[in-house]
Every structure is written in C-alpha cells, then in structure tokens.
Amino acid sequence: MASLDTGGDEGHKKGPGVKKAKKLNTRVDMTPMVDLGFLLITFFIFTATMSNPTTMDLNMPKDTDKKDEETKIKQSGSLSVILGKDNSLFYYEGELDATASGFKSATYKEIRDIVIRKKKEVISRYVTDPVCESEAKAKGKSIDDCKQKDFFVVIKPTEDATYKNVVDMLDEMTINKVARYALVKPFDSELELVRLSGGGGPAAATPPAK
Amino acid sequence: MAKAKIQKKSTDTDMTPFVDVAFLILSFFIMATKFKPAEPVPIETPNSVSSQTMPDNNAVMMSIDKDNKVYFSVMSKSDVQKGKEVIKEAAKRAGLTLTDADLAQYQDGEMIGMPLNKIKGFMALPPAERGKVAQDGIPVKDSATSELVNWIGAAKYVFAGEPLKYLVKGDNTSKYPTFGAVIDAMKRNDEQKYNLVTMPQDAPAGTELYQERLKGK
C-alpha cells in the first residue's frame, strides 16, 4: 500500500444502542511525497560536484643569465621528450646526433615504459656516492634519490601541445618517481624533426641549427 | 445458489521501504554536495595522481579556457575586500583608477577575464548579467603588454605577509603557449611555486607510486 494505515481499532465493541461512528479513512496517499523526493534527488545529483579538484605542485627554477648557475645534466642520463600536436610524442636519449637516429616517436601509453627503462639503466650505472647517501640519511630520506641523481627528464612542449599533454607528462614524472625534470623550450632542430615526422605544426621560424 | 467467491488480491505494494531508501539517498546528496560555483566558462581540467586538495582561501587562480583566454580570480573567503584591493591595485599599475564604488558588485572568487581598461564597465553590470558576457581574456601573449604580470604583482602586494597560493587551472584542450605565458608572468614576479588544478585519479597499478601508496596504507 502506498499509504500509511493508522486505523486499527476494528474490534472495539460498542454498547447496544450506541450508533456506530462512521469510520474515517486515515490512509495518507504517499505518492506526491515520493514524487517530490525523487525530484529532489535528481536535482541534487545533477548539481553535485562529487569530487573536489586536487592540485599538483610545480616548482620552476629561477631564470638566470649566469652560466655557472644553470643546472647541468649529464648527457648519458638525460631523456628528452618532445610533445607535438594531436597527442604525438617524440623522445631521444642523451644528445641528438647529426643523423638524428635516436629520435623516436611514441604514444603517451608507451612513454611510461620508456621512462622506467631509462631510469633503471641510469640506476644500474650508479656508483656509490657516500656523500650523497649520508646526506640523505641525515635528512631521513631514502637513498633512491641518490641513485637516480644523474637521471634527468627534459620535457619540451611545442606550440601545438595542449595543456593536458603537459599535465599528463608531469604526472608521469610523479607516477614513476622521477626526481629531476624540467620544462624547456624545444630547439629549432627538434621542431624541424617533429615537423618532418608529420607530427608537428608549422616549421620553425628560423632554419634548423646545423 | 451461492457463487464461488474468488478471493481478490490487493494490487497495492507496500512502498514504505522504497520511500525510506529514496529519502536516505536524498539526505546523502544534500549533505555530500557542494554546489558548482558559477563559472562564466566551463573548464575541463586534466586528471592527475596528486591528492592535495585545492585551497579556497588565500589563493589566486589563473584559469585558461579552451579558447586560450586567461581569467584571474582572487579567492579570499575570509576577507572579500582583498579581492577588490587586488583589482584596484592591478588597475593602478596600468594607470587607471577604480574606486570601491566601482567594485560594489564584486563577488568573492569571481573569474575576471577583461583587459584592465574594460573592467570598470564590466563590473558595473549586475552579477547575473556578467556571467553572460563573453569576456575577452586578460592579455598575456606578448610579454611586453602582459596584464597578467600586473594582476599577479597586485595580488602579491595585497597579500604581502600572508601565505598566498598560486593556482593554475587549464582546460584540457588549451594550447601550451598560453600556459607558458602564464608561467612567464609568474616568473617575472619572482614566483616559482604554484599549483596546477586537476581532477583526482588513482595511481596506475604496478607503478612505483602505486607500490609506495600501497605500503603507506
């Protein structure tokens, strides 16, 4: 019954001659209430923001003109990732040689494995650095950070890369626990290679550096 | 002759448990929801594994919409006057004067994406009207005329001595150069630390972060 039944004194006996009082139906029709209830539920579901946005930290180094203040990275431990248009992605390890043989394309799914592989490779070449390790221990950090101290990911978004691409790539750094990475403008030579690969946008304004 | 009586079965179903559940769900939604703040433009943010919650007090947010327009909003729930001060200071740096009377209709956390010389006219509109106006976006592209530098500088000046968080909220499809220009404007104000607004997502299974979070639990 879509109703509340509050009656229930059927068995009450009245004395003889007492007129039977007409019983009022005390049932309440609950349908409108149910309707209203569901209307409100629908309203709240539609207006709800279920998950609160989160934020991720991004620290950029201060720009400097002094050569000796620039962060130096080892060629052997660097991985450059170039973000092109339409979610295309290119990468190379170390320095780009004249024939650009190391310049490869990948997808956002594959880049995780590439980062992990490169990180393992750098860690395998690690020679125990007592200074760094004792420092890390003193600060209560794990020595993992020392092991990957030569590993550096350079993220180079081109003009055509979207904001999502950049955030995805930064997120990838968090996921794989890469301690050192940077956002850098791509070189003209790299832009040219991206363009030749068909994944980039307009040609670089200046001819590629030879 | 007595007819064989066919017992009539009631077709009414007891709806009480149904109503109970409905209202339980209703109360859950009422309590668990926060209303979507009014935004002049919808911004779809990317996902990240980060788990920090977004601050909503003592923060300024730079939003980039899908057309690469930049908006600036001051979030200071505890003191709405601060937001007005920031707008006044930003205008002052561009050689314009705005008074409190001009900003009487300002609401906390509002997204402002107008060039500074159009702000006076924009703020004169009632809040409901303002949401409908297509804003031009704060000029950022050219670093020489970037008004965002003024905005950030003004926020820094007004919130001096207090913690201030810089949030950057970008649309999935906005292009990198605009984001780069926002970063550049921050750099020019000597601000290197900021937060990117994202939607939460779980760490992918099997990765190092996933292992670490598993251990932590």
Tab-separated table of C-alpha atoms in Angstrom:
chain	number	residue	atom	x	y	z
A	1	MET	CA	0.000	0.000	0.000
A	2	ALA	CA	1.387	3.350	-0.933
A	3	SER	CA	-0.127	4.704	2.179
A	4	LEU	CA	0.015	4.822	5.882
A	5	ASP	CA	-2.667	2.864	7.717
A	6	THR	CA	-3.267	4.348	11.081
A	7	GLY	CA	-6.642	2.821	11.677
A	8	GLY	CA	-6.921	-0.435	13.503
A	9	ASP	CA	-9.487	-0.446	16.234
A	10	GLU	CA	-11.872	-2.693	14.362
A	11	GLY	CA	-12.525	-4.980	17.257
A	12	HIS	CA	-13.746	-2.255	19.554
A	13	LYS	CA	-17.137	-3.102	20.873
A	14	LYS	CA	-19.695	-0.530	21.463
A	15	GLY	CA	-22.603	-0.955	23.775
A	16	PRO	CA	-26.081	-1.728	22.417
A	17	GLY	CA	-27.865	1.260	21.017
A	18	VAL	CA	-24.668	3.174	20.527
A	19	LYS	CA	-24.548	4.364	16.970
A	20	LYS	CA	-21.585	3.267	15.032
A	21	ALA	CA	-19.467	6.284	14.321
A	22	LYS	CA	-18.598	6.500	10.664
A	23	LYS	CA	-15.019	5.466	10.252
A	24	LEU	CA	-12.831	7.975	8.588
A	25	ASN	CA	-10.197	6.662	6.272
A	26	THR	CA	-6.923	7.688	7.787
A	27	ARG	CA	-4.796	6.406	4.973
A	28	VAL	CA	-2.453	9.041	3.579
A	29	ASP	CA	-1.576	8.878	-0.067
A	30	MET	CA	2.194	8.986	-0.204
A	31	THR	CA	2.626	9.233	-3.955
A	32	PRO	CA	3.188	13.021	-4.128
A	33	MET	CA	5.763	12.755	-1.378
A	34	VAL	CA	7.640	10.064	-3.267
A	35	ASP	CA	7.467	12.173	-6.401
A	36	LEU	CA	8.906	15.149	-4.616
A	37	GLY	CA	11.595	13.009	-3.028
A	38	PHE	CA	12.809	11.738	-6.343
A	39	LEU	CA	12.620	15.147	-7.903
A	40	LEU	CA	14.963	16.455	-5.220
A	41	ILE	CA	17.319	13.506	-5.632
A	42	THR	CA	17.557	14.162	-9.343
A	43	PHE	CA	18.199	17.828	-8.702
A	44	PHE	CA	20.980	17.150	-6.248
A	45	ILE	CA	22.604	14.550	-8.460
A	46	PHE	CA	22.752	16.973	-11.355
A	47	THR	CA	24.085	19.923	-9.411
A	48	ALA	CA	26.572	17.935	-7.410
A	49	THR	CA	30.305	18.255	-7.734
A	50	MET	CA	31.206	14.901	-6.344
A	51	SER	CA	34.955	15.016	-6.425
A	52	ASN	CA	36.748	18.085	-5.287
A	53	PRO	CA	39.550	19.188	-7.527
A	54	THR	CA	43.055	18.467	-6.375
A	55	THR	CA	46.192	20.385	-7.086
A	56	MET	CA	49.667	19.332	-8.061
A	57	ASP	CA	52.796	21.238	-7.161
A	58	LEU	CA	55.004	22.697	-9.813
A	59	ASN	CA	58.218	24.436	-8.945
A	60	MET	CA	60.071	26.237	-11.661
A	61	PRO	CA	63.687	27.294	-11.349
A	62	LYS	CA	64.514	30.944	-11.491
A	63	ASP	CA	65.698	32.130	-14.847
A	64	THR	CA	69.315	33.026	-14.795
A	65	ASP	CA	71.727	34.514	-17.246
A	66	LYS	CA	74.778	33.325	-15.392
A	67	LYS	CA	76.206	30.228	-16.993
A	68	ASP	CA	77.529	28.779	-13.756
A	69	GLU	CA	74.114	28.908	-12.074
A	70	GLU	CA	72.425	26.824	-14.731
A	71	THR	CA	71.512	23.298	-13.858
A	72	LYS	CA	73.890	20.922	-15.517
A	73	ILE	CA	72.795	17.498	-16.568
A	74	LYS	CA	74.755	14.519	-17.743
A	75	GLN	CA	74.201	13.570	-21.353
A	76	SER	CA	74.160	9.884	-20.523
A	77	GLY	CA	71.344	10.228	-18.047
A	78	SER	CA	69.056	12.575	-19.891
A	79	LEU	CA	65.841	11.774	-21.662
A	80	SER	CA	64.235	14.449	-23.798
A	81	VAL	CA	60.545	14.219	-24.514
A	82	ILE	CA	59.000	16.469	-27.144
A	83	LEU	CA	55.249	16.950	-27.087
A	84	GLY	CA	53.793	17.549	-30.543
A	85	LYS	CA	50.349	18.260	-31.856
A	86	ASP	CA	47.432	15.797	-31.757
A	87	ASN	CA	48.879	13.986	-28.757
A	88	SER	CA	52.000	12.933	-30.611
A	89	LEU	CA	55.146	12.465	-28.652
A	90	PHE	CA	58.816	12.111	-29.559
A	91	TYR	CA	61.785	11.265	-27.443
A	92	TYR	CA	65.509	10.727	-27.554
A	93	GLU	CA	68.184	9.808	-25.072
A	94	GLY	CA	71.262	11.849	-24.396
A	95	GLU	CA	72.326	14.175	-27.169
A	96	LEU	CA	70.825	14.243	-30.619
A	97	ASP	CA	73.436	13.188	-33.180
A	98	ALA	CA	73.761	14.582	-36.689
A	99	THR	CA	71.683	11.832	-38.279
A	100	ALA	CA	69.034	12.062	-35.551
A	101	SER	CA	68.978	8.271	-35.315
A	102	GLY	CA	67.932	8.334	-31.693
A	103	PHE	CA	64.855	10.441	-32.409
A	104	LYS	CA	61.836	8.187	-31.966
A	105	SER	CA	58.134	8.647	-31.740
A	106	ALA	CA	55.942	7.124	-29.048
A	107	THR	CA	52.495	7.398	-27.540
A	108	TYR	CA	51.504	8.595	-24.088
A	109	LYS	CA	50.969	4.983	-23.068
A	110	GLU	CA	54.407	3.859	-24.147
A	111	ILE	CA	56.285	6.720	-22.572
A	112	ARG	CA	55.887	5.255	-19.093
A	113	ASP	CA	57.868	2.152	-20.023
A	114	ILE	CA	60.468	4.268	-21.747
A	115	VAL	CA	60.892	6.421	-18.645
A	116	ILE	CA	61.068	3.353	-16.392
A	117	ARG	CA	63.622	1.633	-18.640
A	118	LYS	CA	65.825	4.712	-18.833
A	119	LYS	CA	65.610	5.209	-15.082
A	120	LYS	CA	66.654	1.601	-14.447
A	121	GLU	CA	69.529	1.979	-16.865
A	122	VAL	CA	70.770	5.103	-15.091
A	123	ILE	CA	70.409	3.477	-11.672
A	124	SER	CA	72.357	0.411	-12.851
A	125	ARG	CA	75.276	2.666	-13.691
A	126	TYR	CA	75.210	4.204	-10.240
A	127	VAL	CA	78.486	4.243	-8.373
A	128	THR	CA	78.013	4.539	-4.630
A	129	ASP	CA	78.219	8.143	-3.604
A	130	PRO	CA	78.829	8.171	0.158
A	131	VAL	CA	78.455	11.942	0.478
A	132	CYS	CA	75.017	11.979	-1.078
A	133	GLU	CA	73.876	8.870	0.776
A	134	SER	CA	74.927	10.084	4.191
A	135	GLU	CA	73.240	13.401	3.491
A	136	ALA	CA	70.026	11.672	2.523
A	137	LYS	CA	70.149	9.508	5.626
A	138	ALA	CA	70.707	12.524	7.813
A	139	LYS	CA	67.591	14.090	6.366
A	140	GLY	CA	65.672	10.866	6.791
A	141	LYS	CA	65.159	10.353	3.092
A	142	SER	CA	65.707	7.182	1.155
A	143	ILE	CA	68.854	6.814	-0.912
A	144	ASP	CA	66.793	6.176	-4.059
A	145	ASP	CA	67.163	9.822	-4.781
A	146	CYS	CA	70.941	9.496	-4.897
A	147	LYS	CA	70.761	6.503	-7.176
A	148	GLN	CA	68.893	8.433	-9.804
A	149	LYS	CA	70.784	11.664	-9.389
A	150	ASP	CA	72.055	11.540	-12.974
A	151	PHE	CA	68.623	10.861	-14.383
A	152	PHE	CA	67.005	13.911	-15.887
A	153	VAL	CA	63.878	14.180	-17.994
A	154	VAL	CA	63.590	17.231	-20.192
A	155	ILE	CA	60.002	17.955	-21.217
A	156	LYS	CA	59.727	20.087	-24.327
A	157	PRO	CA	56.209	21.073	-25.281
A	158	THR	CA	55.861	22.538	-28.758
A	159	GLU	CA	53.396	25.277	-29.700
A	160	ASP	CA	50.829	22.643	-30.606
A	161	ALA	CA	50.943	20.654	-27.399
A	162	THR	CA	47.875	21.033	-25.207
A	163	TYR	CA	47.786	21.797	-21.522
A	164	LYS	CA	46.563	18.253	-20.877
A	165	ASN	CA	49.645	16.844	-22.593
A	166	VAL	CA	51.900	18.845	-20.298
A	167	VAL	CA	49.998	17.875	-17.150
A	168	ASP	CA	49.956	14.219	-18.222
A	169	MET	CA	53.681	14.303	-18.711
A	170	LEU	CA	54.285	15.993	-15.346
A	171	ASP	CA	52.004	13.412	-13.791
A	172	GLU	CA	54.046	10.665	-15.391
A	173	MET	CA	57.049	12.060	-13.516
A	174	THR	CA	55.181	11.742	-10.222
A	175	ILE	CA	53.958	8.260	-11.062
A	176	ASN	CA	57.431	6.996	-11.890
A	177	LYS	CA	59.109	8.933	-9.099
A	178	VAL	CA	61.439	10.890	-11.299
A	179	ALA	CA	63.182	13.354	-9.040
A	180	ARG	CA	64.612	15.659	-11.678
A	181	TYR	CA	62.758	17.029	-14.626
A	182	ALA	CA	62.274	20.345	-16.343
A	183	LEU	CA	60.028	22.138	-18.783
A	184	VAL	CA	62.177	23.552	-21.558
A	185	LYS	CA	61.531	25.187	-24.911
A	186	PRO	CA	62.344	22.823	-27.763
A	187	PHE	CA	65.304	23.596	-30.016
A	188	ASP	CA	64.702	24.528	-33.611
A	189	SER	CA	66.444	21.369	-34.757
A	190	GLU	CA	63.962	19.328	-32.737
A	191	LEU	CA	60.984	21.228	-34.094
A	192	GLU	CA	62.235	20.523	-37.591
A	193	LEU	CA	62.493	16.814	-36.845
A	194	VAL	CA	58.989	16.820	-35.387
A	195	ARG	CA	57.712	18.547	-38.495
A	196	LEU	CA	59.444	16.044	-40.762
A	197	SER	CA	57.865	13.227	-38.797
A	198	GLY	CA	54.497	14.704	-39.616
A	199	GLY	CA	53.522	15.275	-36.013
A	200	GLY	CA	54.460	18.881	-35.591
A	201	GLY	CA	52.960	22.184	-36.507
A	202	PRO	CA	54.368	24.951	-38.629
A	203	ALA	CA	58.034	24.995	-39.487
A	204	ALA	CA	60.318	26.683	-37.061
A	205	ALA	CA	60.744	30.370	-37.744
A	206	THR	CA	64.468	30.029	-38.135
A	207	PRO	CA	66.212	27.325	-40.152
A	208	PRO	CA	67.295	24.367	-38.042
A	209	ALA	CA	70.639	24.730	-36.393
A	210	LYS	CA	73.220	22.544	-38.005
B	1	MET	CA	-27.132	-20.660	-5.375
B	2	ALA	CA	-24.016	-19.390	-3.800
B	3	LYS	CA	-21.424	-18.199	-6.198
B	4	ALA	CA	-17.910	-19.353	-5.635
B	5	LYS	CA	-16.114	-16.356	-4.285
B	6	ILE	CA	-12.861	-15.509	-5.961
B	7	GLN	CA	-10.507	-14.033	-3.496
B	8	LYS	CA	-9.480	-10.588	-4.688
B	9	LYS	CA	-5.824	-9.942	-4.150
B	10	SER	CA	-4.711	-6.442	-3.413
B	11	THR	CA	-2.546	-4.958	-6.136
B	12	ASP	CA	-1.129	-2.359	-3.774
B	13	THR	CA	2.534	-2.767	-2.988
B	14	ASP	CA	3.990	-1.524	0.214
B	15	MET	CA	6.051	1.456	-0.796
B	16	THR	CA	7.407	2.320	2.651
B	17	PRO	CA	10.897	0.788	2.225
B	18	PHE	CA	11.121	2.405	-1.182
B	19	VAL	CA	10.368	5.797	0.305
B	20	ASP	CA	12.895	5.138	3.073
B	21	VAL	CA	15.665	4.422	0.611
B	22	ALA	CA	14.739	7.403	-1.543
B	23	PHE	CA	14.989	9.779	1.364
B	24	LEU	CA	18.201	8.215	2.562
B	25	ILE	CA	19.763	8.885	-0.813
B	26	LEU	CA	18.313	12.360	-0.788
B	27	SER	CA	19.824	13.210	2.565
B	28	PHE	CA	23.161	11.810	1.427
B	29	PHE	CA	23.218	14.048	-1.619
B	30	ILE	CA	22.176	17.101	0.338
B	31	MET	CA	24.967	16.603	2.815
B	32	ALA	CA	27.704	15.459	0.455
B	33	THR	CA	27.354	18.056	-2.246
B	34	LYS	CA	28.905	21.368	-2.769
B	35	PHE	CA	27.237	23.483	-5.353
B	36	LYS	CA	29.080	24.051	-8.555
B	37	PRO	CA	30.334	27.597	-8.424
B	38	ALA	CA	29.092	29.742	-11.259
B	39	GLU	CA	31.698	29.877	-13.978
B	40	PRO	CA	31.436	32.102	-16.989
B	41	VAL	CA	33.197	29.413	-18.992
B	42	PRO	CA	33.364	25.698	-18.310
B	43	ILE	CA	36.877	24.399	-17.845
B	44	GLU	CA	37.638	20.692	-18.080
B	45	THR	CA	40.786	20.040	-16.136
B	46	PRO	CA	43.087	17.086	-16.776
B	47	ASN	CA	43.495	14.254	-14.286
B	48	SER	CA	46.495	13.672	-12.108
B	49	VAL	CA	47.514	11.291	-9.347
B	50	SER	CA	48.047	14.173	-6.971
B	51	SER	CA	45.981	14.044	-3.810
B	52	GLN	CA	46.302	17.525	-2.342
B	53	THR	CA	43.008	19.299	-2.042
B	54	MET	CA	42.540	22.662	-3.608
B	55	PRO	CA	42.740	25.624	-1.233
B	56	ASP	CA	39.824	28.044	-1.400
B	57	ASN	CA	41.129	30.778	0.815
B	58	ASN	CA	44.173	32.997	0.354
B	59	ALA	CA	44.682	31.884	-3.195
B	60	VAL	CA	44.605	33.367	-6.634
B	61	MET	CA	43.665	31.325	-9.642
B	62	MET	CA	44.601	31.811	-13.232
B	63	SER	CA	42.233	29.942	-15.499
B	64	ILE	CA	42.803	29.152	-19.140
B	65	ASP	CA	39.733	28.210	-21.137
B	66	LYS	CA	39.558	26.170	-24.302
B	67	ASP	CA	39.936	29.280	-26.463
B	68	ASN	CA	43.192	30.126	-24.686
B	69	LYS	CA	41.681	33.070	-22.850
B	70	VAL	CA	43.083	33.797	-19.426
B	71	TYR	CA	40.957	34.664	-16.395
B	72	PHE	CA	42.059	35.792	-12.983
B	73	SER	CA	40.226	35.163	-9.743
B	74	VAL	CA	41.032	36.020	-6.159
B	75	MET	CA	39.802	33.577	-3.535
B	76	SER	CA	39.691	35.105	-0.106
B	77	LYS	CA	36.608	33.893	1.705
B	78	SER	CA	37.740	35.471	4.951
B	79	ASP	CA	38.057	38.962	3.537
B	80	VAL	CA	36.231	39.847	0.316
B	81	GLN	CA	37.756	43.307	0.405
B	82	LYS	CA	41.105	41.763	-0.561
B	83	GLY	CA	39.747	40.800	-3.955
B	84	LYS	CA	38.648	44.354	-4.567
B	85	GLU	CA	42.035	45.640	-3.443
B	86	VAL	CA	43.740	43.356	-5.944
B	87	ILE	CA	41.598	44.665	-8.801
B	88	LYS	CA	42.227	48.263	-7.736
B	89	GLU	CA	45.956	47.693	-7.460
B	90	ALA	CA	46.139	45.922	-10.821
B	91	ALA	CA	44.272	48.815	-12.430
B	92	LYS	CA	46.516	51.314	-10.702
B	93	ARG	CA	49.577	49.645	-12.187
B	94	ALA	CA	48.074	50.164	-15.610
B	95	GLY	CA	47.448	53.835	-14.841
B	96	LEU	CA	43.705	53.501	-14.178
B	97	THR	CA	41.792	54.368	-11.046
B	98	LEU	CA	38.963	52.292	-9.694
B	99	THR	CA	37.071	53.033	-6.510
B	100	ASP	CA	35.218	50.770	-4.098
B	101	ALA	CA	32.002	52.102	-5.579
B	102	ASP	CA	33.015	50.734	-8.985
B	103	LEU	CA	33.541	47.320	-7.473
B	104	ALA	CA	30.457	47.265	-5.248
B	105	GLN	CA	29.055	44.275	-7.125
B	106	TYR	CA	32.210	42.197	-6.946
B	107	GLN	CA	31.750	38.696	-5.547
B	108	ASP	CA	34.472	36.582	-3.995
B	109	GLY	CA	36.177	34.149	-6.352
B	110	GLU	CA	34.776	35.721	-9.458
B	111	MET	CA	36.576	34.999	-12.712
B	112	ILE	CA	37.656	38.202	-14.358
B	113	GLY	CA	38.942	37.999	-17.887
B	114	MET	CA	38.725	41.534	-19.152
B	115	PRO	CA	41.539	43.836	-20.161
B	116	LEU	CA	42.046	46.342	-17.362
B	117	ASN	CA	40.578	49.256	-19.305
B	118	LYS	CA	37.262	47.431	-19.676
B	119	ILE	CA	36.915	46.348	-16.054
B	120	LYS	CA	35.007	49.410	-14.895
B	121	GLY	CA	32.237	48.875	-17.401
B	122	PHE	CA	32.215	45.157	-16.764
B	123	MET	CA	31.910	45.463	-13.007
B	124	ALA	CA	29.044	47.923	-13.373
B	125	LEU	CA	26.861	45.105	-14.701
B	126	PRO	CA	24.787	43.110	-12.213
B	127	PRO	CA	26.367	39.726	-11.341
B	128	ALA	CA	23.774	37.727	-13.270
B	129	GLU	CA	24.441	39.745	-16.419
B	130	ARG	CA	28.183	39.404	-16.047
B	131	GLY	CA	28.031	35.642	-16.403
B	132	LYS	CA	26.544	36.003	-19.857
B	133	VAL	CA	29.096	38.447	-21.201
B	134	ALA	CA	31.787	36.825	-23.325
B	135	GLN	CA	34.962	38.122	-21.776
B	136	ASP	CA	37.980	38.987	-23.859
B	137	GLY	CA	40.538	37.303	-21.664
B	138	ILE	CA	43.447	39.005	-19.943
B	139	PRO	CA	46.152	39.872	-22.474
B	140	VAL	CA	49.137	37.582	-21.889
B	141	LYS	CA	50.599	36.617	-25.241
B	142	ASP	CA	53.003	39.470	-25.681
B	143	SER	CA	55.224	39.616	-22.646
B	144	ALA	CA	55.646	43.390	-23.023
B	145	THR	CA	51.911	44.073	-22.736
B	146	SER	CA	51.006	41.144	-20.497
B	147	GLU	CA	48.484	42.455	-17.979
B	148	LEU	CA	48.690	39.232	-16.030
B	149	VAL	CA	52.035	40.438	-14.700
B	150	ASN	CA	50.166	43.405	-13.169
B	151	TRP	CA	47.499	41.134	-11.720
B	152	ILE	CA	49.989	38.796	-10.065
B	153	GLY	CA	52.039	41.721	-8.837
B	154	ALA	CA	48.900	43.292	-7.364
B	155	ALA	CA	47.904	40.047	-5.618
B	156	LYS	CA	51.407	39.710	-4.226
B	157	TYR	CA	51.257	43.277	-2.929
B	158	VAL	CA	47.812	42.945	-1.319
B	159	PHE	CA	48.554	39.584	0.289
B	160	ALA	CA	52.006	40.658	1.484
B	161	GLY	CA	52.938	38.904	4.715
B	162	GLU	CA	50.268	36.245	4.313
B	163	PRO	CA	50.524	32.860	2.682
B	164	LEU	CA	49.280	33.052	-0.878
B	165	LYS	CA	48.842	30.116	-3.212
B	166	TYR	CA	49.009	30.465	-6.941
B	167	LEU	CA	46.724	28.097	-8.793
B	168	VAL	CA	46.746	27.472	-12.493
B	169	LYS	CA	43.662	25.843	-13.939
B	170	GLY	CA	43.768	24.993	-17.595
B	171	ASP	CA	41.385	23.353	-19.978
B	172	ASN	CA	42.396	20.024	-21.487
B	173	THR	CA	42.466	21.421	-24.980
B	174	SER	CA	44.106	24.760	-24.281
B	175	LYS	CA	47.421	25.117	-26.022
B	176	TYR	CA	50.753	25.122	-24.275
B	177	PRO	CA	51.914	28.628	-25.332
B	178	THR	CA	49.211	30.260	-23.169
B	179	PHE	CA	50.243	28.159	-20.213
B	180	GLY	CA	53.832	29.112	-20.988
B	181	ALA	CA	52.826	32.786	-20.990
B	182	VAL	CA	51.160	32.363	-17.574
B	183	ILE	CA	54.307	30.733	-16.209
B	184	ASP	CA	56.311	33.556	-17.697
B	185	ALA	CA	54.133	36.157	-15.961
B	186	MET	CA	54.726	34.327	-12.669
B	187	LYS	CA	58.463	34.237	-13.276
B	188	ARG	CA	58.516	37.949	-13.881
B	189	ASN	CA	57.039	38.411	-10.424
B	190	ASP	CA	59.684	36.097	-8.949
B	191	GLU	CA	57.142	33.417	-8.117
B	192	GLN	CA	58.381	29.938	-8.811
B	193	LYS	CA	55.988	27.825	-6.789
B	194	TYR	CA	52.493	27.183	-7.945
B	195	ASN	CA	49.838	24.533	-8.124
B	196	LEU	CA	48.041	23.092	-11.090
B	197	VAL	CA	44.364	22.326	-10.567
B	198	THR	CA	43.469	18.817	-11.661
B	199	MET	CA	40.880	16.153	-11.046
B	200	PRO	CA	41.944	13.209	-8.907
B	201	GLN	CA	42.849	9.863	-10.423
B	202	ASP	CA	44.347	6.692	-8.982
B	203	ALA	CA	47.979	5.802	-9.458
B	204	PRO	CA	48.196	3.191	-12.245
B	205	ALA	CA	48.654	-0.332	-10.893
B	206	GLY	CA	52.184	-1.662	-10.809
B	207	THR	CA	53.987	1.644	-10.920
B	208	GLU	CA	56.385	2.850	-8.251
B	209	LEU	CA	53.952	5.368	-6.858
B	210	TYR	CA	51.296	2.673	-6.652
B	211	GLN	CA	53.637	0.404	-4.673
B	212	GLU	CA	54.525	3.223	-2.342
B	213	ARG	CA	50.925	4.169	-1.679
B	214	LEU	CA	50.131	0.528	-1.059
B	215	LYS	CA	52.836	0.357	1.577
B	216	GLY	CA	51.645	3.547	3.176
B	217	LYS	CA	48.131	2.237	3.636
